[in-house]
mmCIF file of C-alpha atoms in Angstrom:
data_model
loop_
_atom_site.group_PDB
_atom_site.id
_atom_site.type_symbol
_atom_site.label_atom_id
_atom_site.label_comp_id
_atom_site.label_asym_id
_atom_site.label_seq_id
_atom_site.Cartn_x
_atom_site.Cartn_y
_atom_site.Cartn_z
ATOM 1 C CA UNK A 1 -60.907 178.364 -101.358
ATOM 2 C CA UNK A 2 -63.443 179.811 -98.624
ATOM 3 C CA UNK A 3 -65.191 177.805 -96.607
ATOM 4 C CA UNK A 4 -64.579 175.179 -93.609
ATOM 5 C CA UNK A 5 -61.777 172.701 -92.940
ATOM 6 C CA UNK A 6 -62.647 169.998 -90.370
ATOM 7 C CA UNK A 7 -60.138 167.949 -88.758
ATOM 8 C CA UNK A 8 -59.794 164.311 -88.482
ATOM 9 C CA UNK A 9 -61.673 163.103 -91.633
ATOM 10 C CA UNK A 10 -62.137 160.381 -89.311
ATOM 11 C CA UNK A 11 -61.122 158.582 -85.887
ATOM 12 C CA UNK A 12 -61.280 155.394 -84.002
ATOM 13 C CA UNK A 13 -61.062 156.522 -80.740
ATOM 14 C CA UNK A 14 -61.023 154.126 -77.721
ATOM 15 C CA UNK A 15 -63.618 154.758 -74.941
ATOM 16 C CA UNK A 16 -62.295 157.408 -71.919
ATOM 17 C CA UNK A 17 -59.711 158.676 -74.243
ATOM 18 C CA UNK A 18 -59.929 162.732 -74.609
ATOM 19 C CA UNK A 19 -60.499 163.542 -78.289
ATOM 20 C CA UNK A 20 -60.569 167.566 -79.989
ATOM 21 C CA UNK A 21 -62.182 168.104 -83.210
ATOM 22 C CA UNK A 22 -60.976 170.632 -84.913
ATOM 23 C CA UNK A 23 -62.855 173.421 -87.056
ATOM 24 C CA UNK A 24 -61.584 176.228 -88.618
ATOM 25 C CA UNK A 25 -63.928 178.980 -91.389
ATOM 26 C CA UNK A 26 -61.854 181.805 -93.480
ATOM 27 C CA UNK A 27 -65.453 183.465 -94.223
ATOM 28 C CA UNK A 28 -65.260 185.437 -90.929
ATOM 29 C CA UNK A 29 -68.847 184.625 -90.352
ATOM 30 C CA UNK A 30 -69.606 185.823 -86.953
ATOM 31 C CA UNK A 31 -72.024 182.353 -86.218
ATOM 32 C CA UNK A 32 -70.242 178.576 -85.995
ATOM 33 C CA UNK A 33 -71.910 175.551 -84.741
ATOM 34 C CA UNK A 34 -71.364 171.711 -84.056
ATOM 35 C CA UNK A 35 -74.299 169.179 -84.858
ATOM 36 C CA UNK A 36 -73.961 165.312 -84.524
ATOM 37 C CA UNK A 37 -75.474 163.257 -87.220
ATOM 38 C CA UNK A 38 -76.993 159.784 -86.322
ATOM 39 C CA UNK A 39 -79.092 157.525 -88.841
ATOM 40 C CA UNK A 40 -82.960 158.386 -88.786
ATOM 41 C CA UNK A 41 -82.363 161.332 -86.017
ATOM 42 C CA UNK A 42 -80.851 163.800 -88.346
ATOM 43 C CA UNK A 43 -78.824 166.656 -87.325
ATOM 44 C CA UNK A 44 -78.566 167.672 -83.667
ATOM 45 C CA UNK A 45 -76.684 170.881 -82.407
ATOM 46 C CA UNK A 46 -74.173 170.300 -79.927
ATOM 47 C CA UNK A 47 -73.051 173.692 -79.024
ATOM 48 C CA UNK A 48 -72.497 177.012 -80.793
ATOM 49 C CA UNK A 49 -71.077 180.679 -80.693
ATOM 50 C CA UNK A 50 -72.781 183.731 -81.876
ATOM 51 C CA UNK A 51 -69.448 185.676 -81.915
ATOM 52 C CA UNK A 52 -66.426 184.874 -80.724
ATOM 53 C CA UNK A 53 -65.866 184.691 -76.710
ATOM 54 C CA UNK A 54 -69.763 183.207 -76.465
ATOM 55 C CA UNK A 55 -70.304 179.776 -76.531
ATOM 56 C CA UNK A 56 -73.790 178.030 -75.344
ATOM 57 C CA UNK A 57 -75.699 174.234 -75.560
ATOM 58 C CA UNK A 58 -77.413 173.117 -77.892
ATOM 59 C CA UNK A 59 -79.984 170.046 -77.810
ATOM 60 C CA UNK A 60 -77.530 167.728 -77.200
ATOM 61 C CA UNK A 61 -74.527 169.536 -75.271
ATOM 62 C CA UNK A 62 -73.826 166.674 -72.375
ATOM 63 C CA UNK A 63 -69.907 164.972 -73.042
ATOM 64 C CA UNK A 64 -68.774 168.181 -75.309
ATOM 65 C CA UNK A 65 -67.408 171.256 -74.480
ATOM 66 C CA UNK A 66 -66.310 173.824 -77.230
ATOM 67 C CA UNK A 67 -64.418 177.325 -76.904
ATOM 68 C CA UNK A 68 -64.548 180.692 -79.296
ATOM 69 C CA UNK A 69 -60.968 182.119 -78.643
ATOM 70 C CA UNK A 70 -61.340 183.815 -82.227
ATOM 71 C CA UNK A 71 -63.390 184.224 -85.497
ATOM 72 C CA UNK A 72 -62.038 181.447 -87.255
ATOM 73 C CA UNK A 73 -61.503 178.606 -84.803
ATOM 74 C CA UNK A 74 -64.381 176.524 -83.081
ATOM 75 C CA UNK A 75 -63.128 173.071 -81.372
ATOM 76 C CA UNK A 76 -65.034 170.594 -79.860
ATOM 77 C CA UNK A 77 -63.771 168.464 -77.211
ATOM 78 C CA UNK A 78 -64.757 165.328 -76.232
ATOM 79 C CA UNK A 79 -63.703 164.931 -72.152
ATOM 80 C CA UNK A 80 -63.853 161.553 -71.906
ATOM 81 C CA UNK A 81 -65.131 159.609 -74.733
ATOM 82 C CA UNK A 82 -68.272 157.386 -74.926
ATOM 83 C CA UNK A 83 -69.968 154.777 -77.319
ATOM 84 C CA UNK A 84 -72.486 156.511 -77.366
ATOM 85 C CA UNK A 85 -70.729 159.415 -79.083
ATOM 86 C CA UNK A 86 -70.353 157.291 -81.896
ATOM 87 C CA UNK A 87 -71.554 159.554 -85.003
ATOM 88 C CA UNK A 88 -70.655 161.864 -87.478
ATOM 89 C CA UNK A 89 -69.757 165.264 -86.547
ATOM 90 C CA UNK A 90 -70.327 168.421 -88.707
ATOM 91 C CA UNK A 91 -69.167 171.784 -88.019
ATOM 92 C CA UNK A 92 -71.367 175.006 -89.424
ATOM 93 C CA UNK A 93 -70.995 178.794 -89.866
ATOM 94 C CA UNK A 94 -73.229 181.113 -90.966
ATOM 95 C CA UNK A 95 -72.944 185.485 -91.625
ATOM 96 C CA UNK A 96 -76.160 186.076 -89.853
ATOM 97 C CA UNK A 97 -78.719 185.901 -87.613
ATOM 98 C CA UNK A 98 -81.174 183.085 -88.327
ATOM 99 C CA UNK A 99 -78.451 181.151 -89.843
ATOM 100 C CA UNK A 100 -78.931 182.324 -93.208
ATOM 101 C CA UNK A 101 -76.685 180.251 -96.057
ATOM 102 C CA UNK A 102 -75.130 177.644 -93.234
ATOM 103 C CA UNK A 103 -71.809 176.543 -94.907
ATOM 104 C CA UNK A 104 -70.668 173.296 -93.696
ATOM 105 C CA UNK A 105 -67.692 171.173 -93.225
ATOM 106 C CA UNK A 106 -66.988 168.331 -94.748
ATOM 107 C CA UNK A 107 -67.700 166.255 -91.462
ATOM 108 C CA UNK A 108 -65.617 163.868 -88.733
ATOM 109 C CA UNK A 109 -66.639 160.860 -88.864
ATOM 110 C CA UNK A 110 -66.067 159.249 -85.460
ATOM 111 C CA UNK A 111 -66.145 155.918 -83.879
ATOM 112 C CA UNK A 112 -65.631 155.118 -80.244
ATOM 113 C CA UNK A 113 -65.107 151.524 -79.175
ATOM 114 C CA UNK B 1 -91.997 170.683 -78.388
ATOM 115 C CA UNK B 2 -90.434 171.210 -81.853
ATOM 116 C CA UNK B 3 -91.147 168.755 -84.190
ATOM 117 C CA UNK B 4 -90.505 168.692 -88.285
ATOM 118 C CA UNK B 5 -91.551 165.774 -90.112
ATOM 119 C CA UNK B 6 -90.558 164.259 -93.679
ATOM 120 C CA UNK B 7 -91.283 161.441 -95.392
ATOM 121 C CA UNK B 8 -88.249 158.994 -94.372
ATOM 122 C CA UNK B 9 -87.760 157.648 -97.913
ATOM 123 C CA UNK B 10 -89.158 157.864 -101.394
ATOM 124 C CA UNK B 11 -88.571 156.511 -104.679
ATOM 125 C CA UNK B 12 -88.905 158.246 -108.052
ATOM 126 C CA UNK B 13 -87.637 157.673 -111.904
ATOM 127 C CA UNK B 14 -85.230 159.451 -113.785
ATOM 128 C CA UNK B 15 -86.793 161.979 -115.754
ATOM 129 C CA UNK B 16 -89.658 162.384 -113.792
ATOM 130 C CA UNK B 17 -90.858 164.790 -110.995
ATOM 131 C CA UNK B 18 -90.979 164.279 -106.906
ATOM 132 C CA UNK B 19 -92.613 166.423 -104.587
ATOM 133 C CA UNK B 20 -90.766 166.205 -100.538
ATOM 134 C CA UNK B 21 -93.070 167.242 -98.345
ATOM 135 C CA UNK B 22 -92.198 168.746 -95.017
ATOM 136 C CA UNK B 23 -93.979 169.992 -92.344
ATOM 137 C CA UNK B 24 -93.428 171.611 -88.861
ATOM 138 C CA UNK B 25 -94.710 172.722 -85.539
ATOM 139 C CA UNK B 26 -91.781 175.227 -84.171
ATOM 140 C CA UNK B 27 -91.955 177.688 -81.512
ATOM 141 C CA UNK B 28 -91.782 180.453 -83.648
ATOM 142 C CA UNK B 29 -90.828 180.949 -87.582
ATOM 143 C CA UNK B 30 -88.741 182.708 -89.014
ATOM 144 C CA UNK B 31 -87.592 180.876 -92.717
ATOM 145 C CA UNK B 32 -87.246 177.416 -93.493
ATOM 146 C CA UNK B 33 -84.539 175.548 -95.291
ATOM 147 C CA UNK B 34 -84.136 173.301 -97.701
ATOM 148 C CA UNK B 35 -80.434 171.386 -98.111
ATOM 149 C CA UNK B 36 -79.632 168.391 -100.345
ATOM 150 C CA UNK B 37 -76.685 165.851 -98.846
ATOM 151 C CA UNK B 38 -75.184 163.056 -100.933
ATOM 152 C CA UNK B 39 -74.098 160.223 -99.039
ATOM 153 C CA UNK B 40 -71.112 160.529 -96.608
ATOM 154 C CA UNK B 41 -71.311 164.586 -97.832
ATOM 155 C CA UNK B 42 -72.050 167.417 -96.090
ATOM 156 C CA UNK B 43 -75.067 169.035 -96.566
ATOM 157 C CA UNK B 44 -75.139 172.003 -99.296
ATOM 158 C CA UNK B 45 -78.071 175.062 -99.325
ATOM 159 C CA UNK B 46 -80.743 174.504 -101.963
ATOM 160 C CA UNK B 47 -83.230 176.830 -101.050
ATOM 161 C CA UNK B 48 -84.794 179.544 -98.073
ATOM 162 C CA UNK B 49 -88.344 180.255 -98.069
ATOM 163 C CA UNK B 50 -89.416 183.257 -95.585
ATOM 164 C CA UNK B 51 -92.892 184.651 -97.217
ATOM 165 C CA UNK B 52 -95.680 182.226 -98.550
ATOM 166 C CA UNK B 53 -95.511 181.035 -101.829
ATOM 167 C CA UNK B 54 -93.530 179.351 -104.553
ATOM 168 C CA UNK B 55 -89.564 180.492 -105.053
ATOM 169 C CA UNK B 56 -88.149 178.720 -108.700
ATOM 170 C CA UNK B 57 -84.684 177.652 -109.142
ATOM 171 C CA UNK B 58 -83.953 175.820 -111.910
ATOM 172 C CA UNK B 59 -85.461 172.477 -111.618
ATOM 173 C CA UNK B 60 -85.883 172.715 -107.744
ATOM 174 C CA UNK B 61 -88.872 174.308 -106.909
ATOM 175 C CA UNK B 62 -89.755 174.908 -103.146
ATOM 176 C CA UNK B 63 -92.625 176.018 -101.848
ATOM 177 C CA UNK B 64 -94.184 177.779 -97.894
ATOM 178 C CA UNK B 65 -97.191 177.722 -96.074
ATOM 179 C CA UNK B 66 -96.902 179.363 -92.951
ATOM 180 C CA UNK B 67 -100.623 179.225 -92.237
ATOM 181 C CA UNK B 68 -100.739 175.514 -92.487
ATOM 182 C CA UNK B 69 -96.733 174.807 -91.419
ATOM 183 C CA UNK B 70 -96.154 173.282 -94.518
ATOM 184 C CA UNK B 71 -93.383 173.000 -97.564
ATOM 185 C CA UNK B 72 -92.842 170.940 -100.030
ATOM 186 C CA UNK B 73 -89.473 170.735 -102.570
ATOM 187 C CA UNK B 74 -90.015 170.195 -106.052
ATOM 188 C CA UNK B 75 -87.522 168.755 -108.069
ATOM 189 C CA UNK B 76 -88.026 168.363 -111.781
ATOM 190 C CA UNK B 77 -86.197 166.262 -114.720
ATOM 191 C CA UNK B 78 -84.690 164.288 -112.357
ATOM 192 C CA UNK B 79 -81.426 162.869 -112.685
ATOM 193 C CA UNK B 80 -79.573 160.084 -111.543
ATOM 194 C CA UNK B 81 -77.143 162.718 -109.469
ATOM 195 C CA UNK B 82 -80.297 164.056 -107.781
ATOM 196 C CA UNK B 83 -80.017 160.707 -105.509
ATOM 197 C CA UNK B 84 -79.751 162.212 -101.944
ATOM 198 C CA UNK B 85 -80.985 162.756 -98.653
ATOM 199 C CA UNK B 86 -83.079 165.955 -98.905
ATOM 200 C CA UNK B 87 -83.210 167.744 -95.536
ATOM 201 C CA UNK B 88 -85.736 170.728 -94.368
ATOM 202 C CA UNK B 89 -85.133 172.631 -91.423
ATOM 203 C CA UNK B 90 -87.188 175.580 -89.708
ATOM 204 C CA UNK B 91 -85.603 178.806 -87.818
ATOM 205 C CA UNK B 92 -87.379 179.431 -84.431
ATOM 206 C CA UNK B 93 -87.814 181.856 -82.208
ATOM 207 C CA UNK B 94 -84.347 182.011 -80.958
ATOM 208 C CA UNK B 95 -83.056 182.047 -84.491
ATOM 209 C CA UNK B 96 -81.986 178.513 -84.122
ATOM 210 C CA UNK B 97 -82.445 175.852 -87.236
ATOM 211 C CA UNK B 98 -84.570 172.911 -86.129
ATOM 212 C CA UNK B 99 -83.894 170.334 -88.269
ATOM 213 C CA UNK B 100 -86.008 167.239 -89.833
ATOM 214 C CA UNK B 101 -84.237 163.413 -90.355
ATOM 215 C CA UNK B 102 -84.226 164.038 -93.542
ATOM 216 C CA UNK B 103 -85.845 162.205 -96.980
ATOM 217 C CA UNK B 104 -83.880 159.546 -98.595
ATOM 218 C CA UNK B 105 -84.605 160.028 -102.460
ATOM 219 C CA UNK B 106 -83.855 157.041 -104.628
ATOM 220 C CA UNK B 107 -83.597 157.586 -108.453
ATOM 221 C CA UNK B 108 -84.562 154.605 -110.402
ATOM 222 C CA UNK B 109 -83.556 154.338 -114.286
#
């Protein structure tokens, strides 16, 4: 089935602790993206890649780093984990420019204590 | 700055209509989004409006100003499922999707 696979479902992960989220598309869309999802802020981009080998920030790219070694792989990492990162993390692709039809993940929901 | 703004919550009853209002000052426009996300769901596309004007699907209706930076969704015959967070988001100048908090819809019996 196309579409997006997201790794963990979820996480308790203790604070300082390095932490990857995995993403991974089979639609070969050229566009990925990582938004955080916090109650009454809605969704915030992290990073994203245009095409793999580019990466740049988003709003909200301070504490996460991502790479684009291919098409179908976009990872965030978390260096060194913070409360504050406390959300729910959704990875996105899309075929276009403009981010027309943005497919989503099913979401990580993480929790750092 | 960039700024889209929905009505936080709203409640309506089954079998009735509900119009979601959004509206947005972006740098730039170029389409705006509507997606529908069920609780502890990812969101899923209902709807892109680029031109002015009303675009039909099925019971969701959605409709663009640009003039005025204004859309509303539409949803019709509503039904019990169509409990959700309904979220609107604009595409900027940099071809980026600015996205609103969203409008918790309640369906009441």
């Amino acid at each position: 089935i196309a579409g997006i696979t997201q790794a963990p479902t979820s996480q308790i992960l203790a604070a300082g602790r390095r932490m990857t989220l995995r993403c991974t598309q089979d639609m070969r869309h050229n566009a990925m993206y990582w938004y955080r999802q916090d109650l009454g802020l809605g969704l915030r981009l992290i990073h994203y890649s245009n095409t793999a080998g580019t990466t740049g920030k988003g709003e909200v790219p301070d504490g996460y780093s991502v790479s684009r070694a291919n098409t179908d792989d976009f990872p965030l990492t978390l260096a060194s984990a913070v409360p504050s990162q406390t959300s729910v993390y959704f990875c996105a692709s899309s075929d276009g420019q403009g981010g027309y039809g943005y497919t989503f993940g099913s979401g990580t929901r993480l929790t750092v204590v | 700055g960039q700024n889209i703004d929905q009505p936080t919550e709203m409640t309506a009853t089954e079998g009735a209509i509900v119009q979601i209002n959004c509206t947005y000052q972006t740098s730039g426009f170029n389409g705006l989004f509507w997606y529908q996300q069920h609780a502890g769901e990812a969101p899923t596309f209902l709807s892109y409006n680029v031109l002015d004007g009303l675009e039909e699907k099925g019971r969701f209706s959605s409709f663009l100003s640009r003039s005025k930076g204004y859309s509303y969704l539409l949803l019709k015959e509503l039904q019990m499922k169509d409990s959700a967070s309904y979220l609107c988001a604009v595409v900027d100048s940099n071809y980026q999707l600015i996205w609103g908090a969203g409008t918790k819809l309640i369906i009441k019996p």
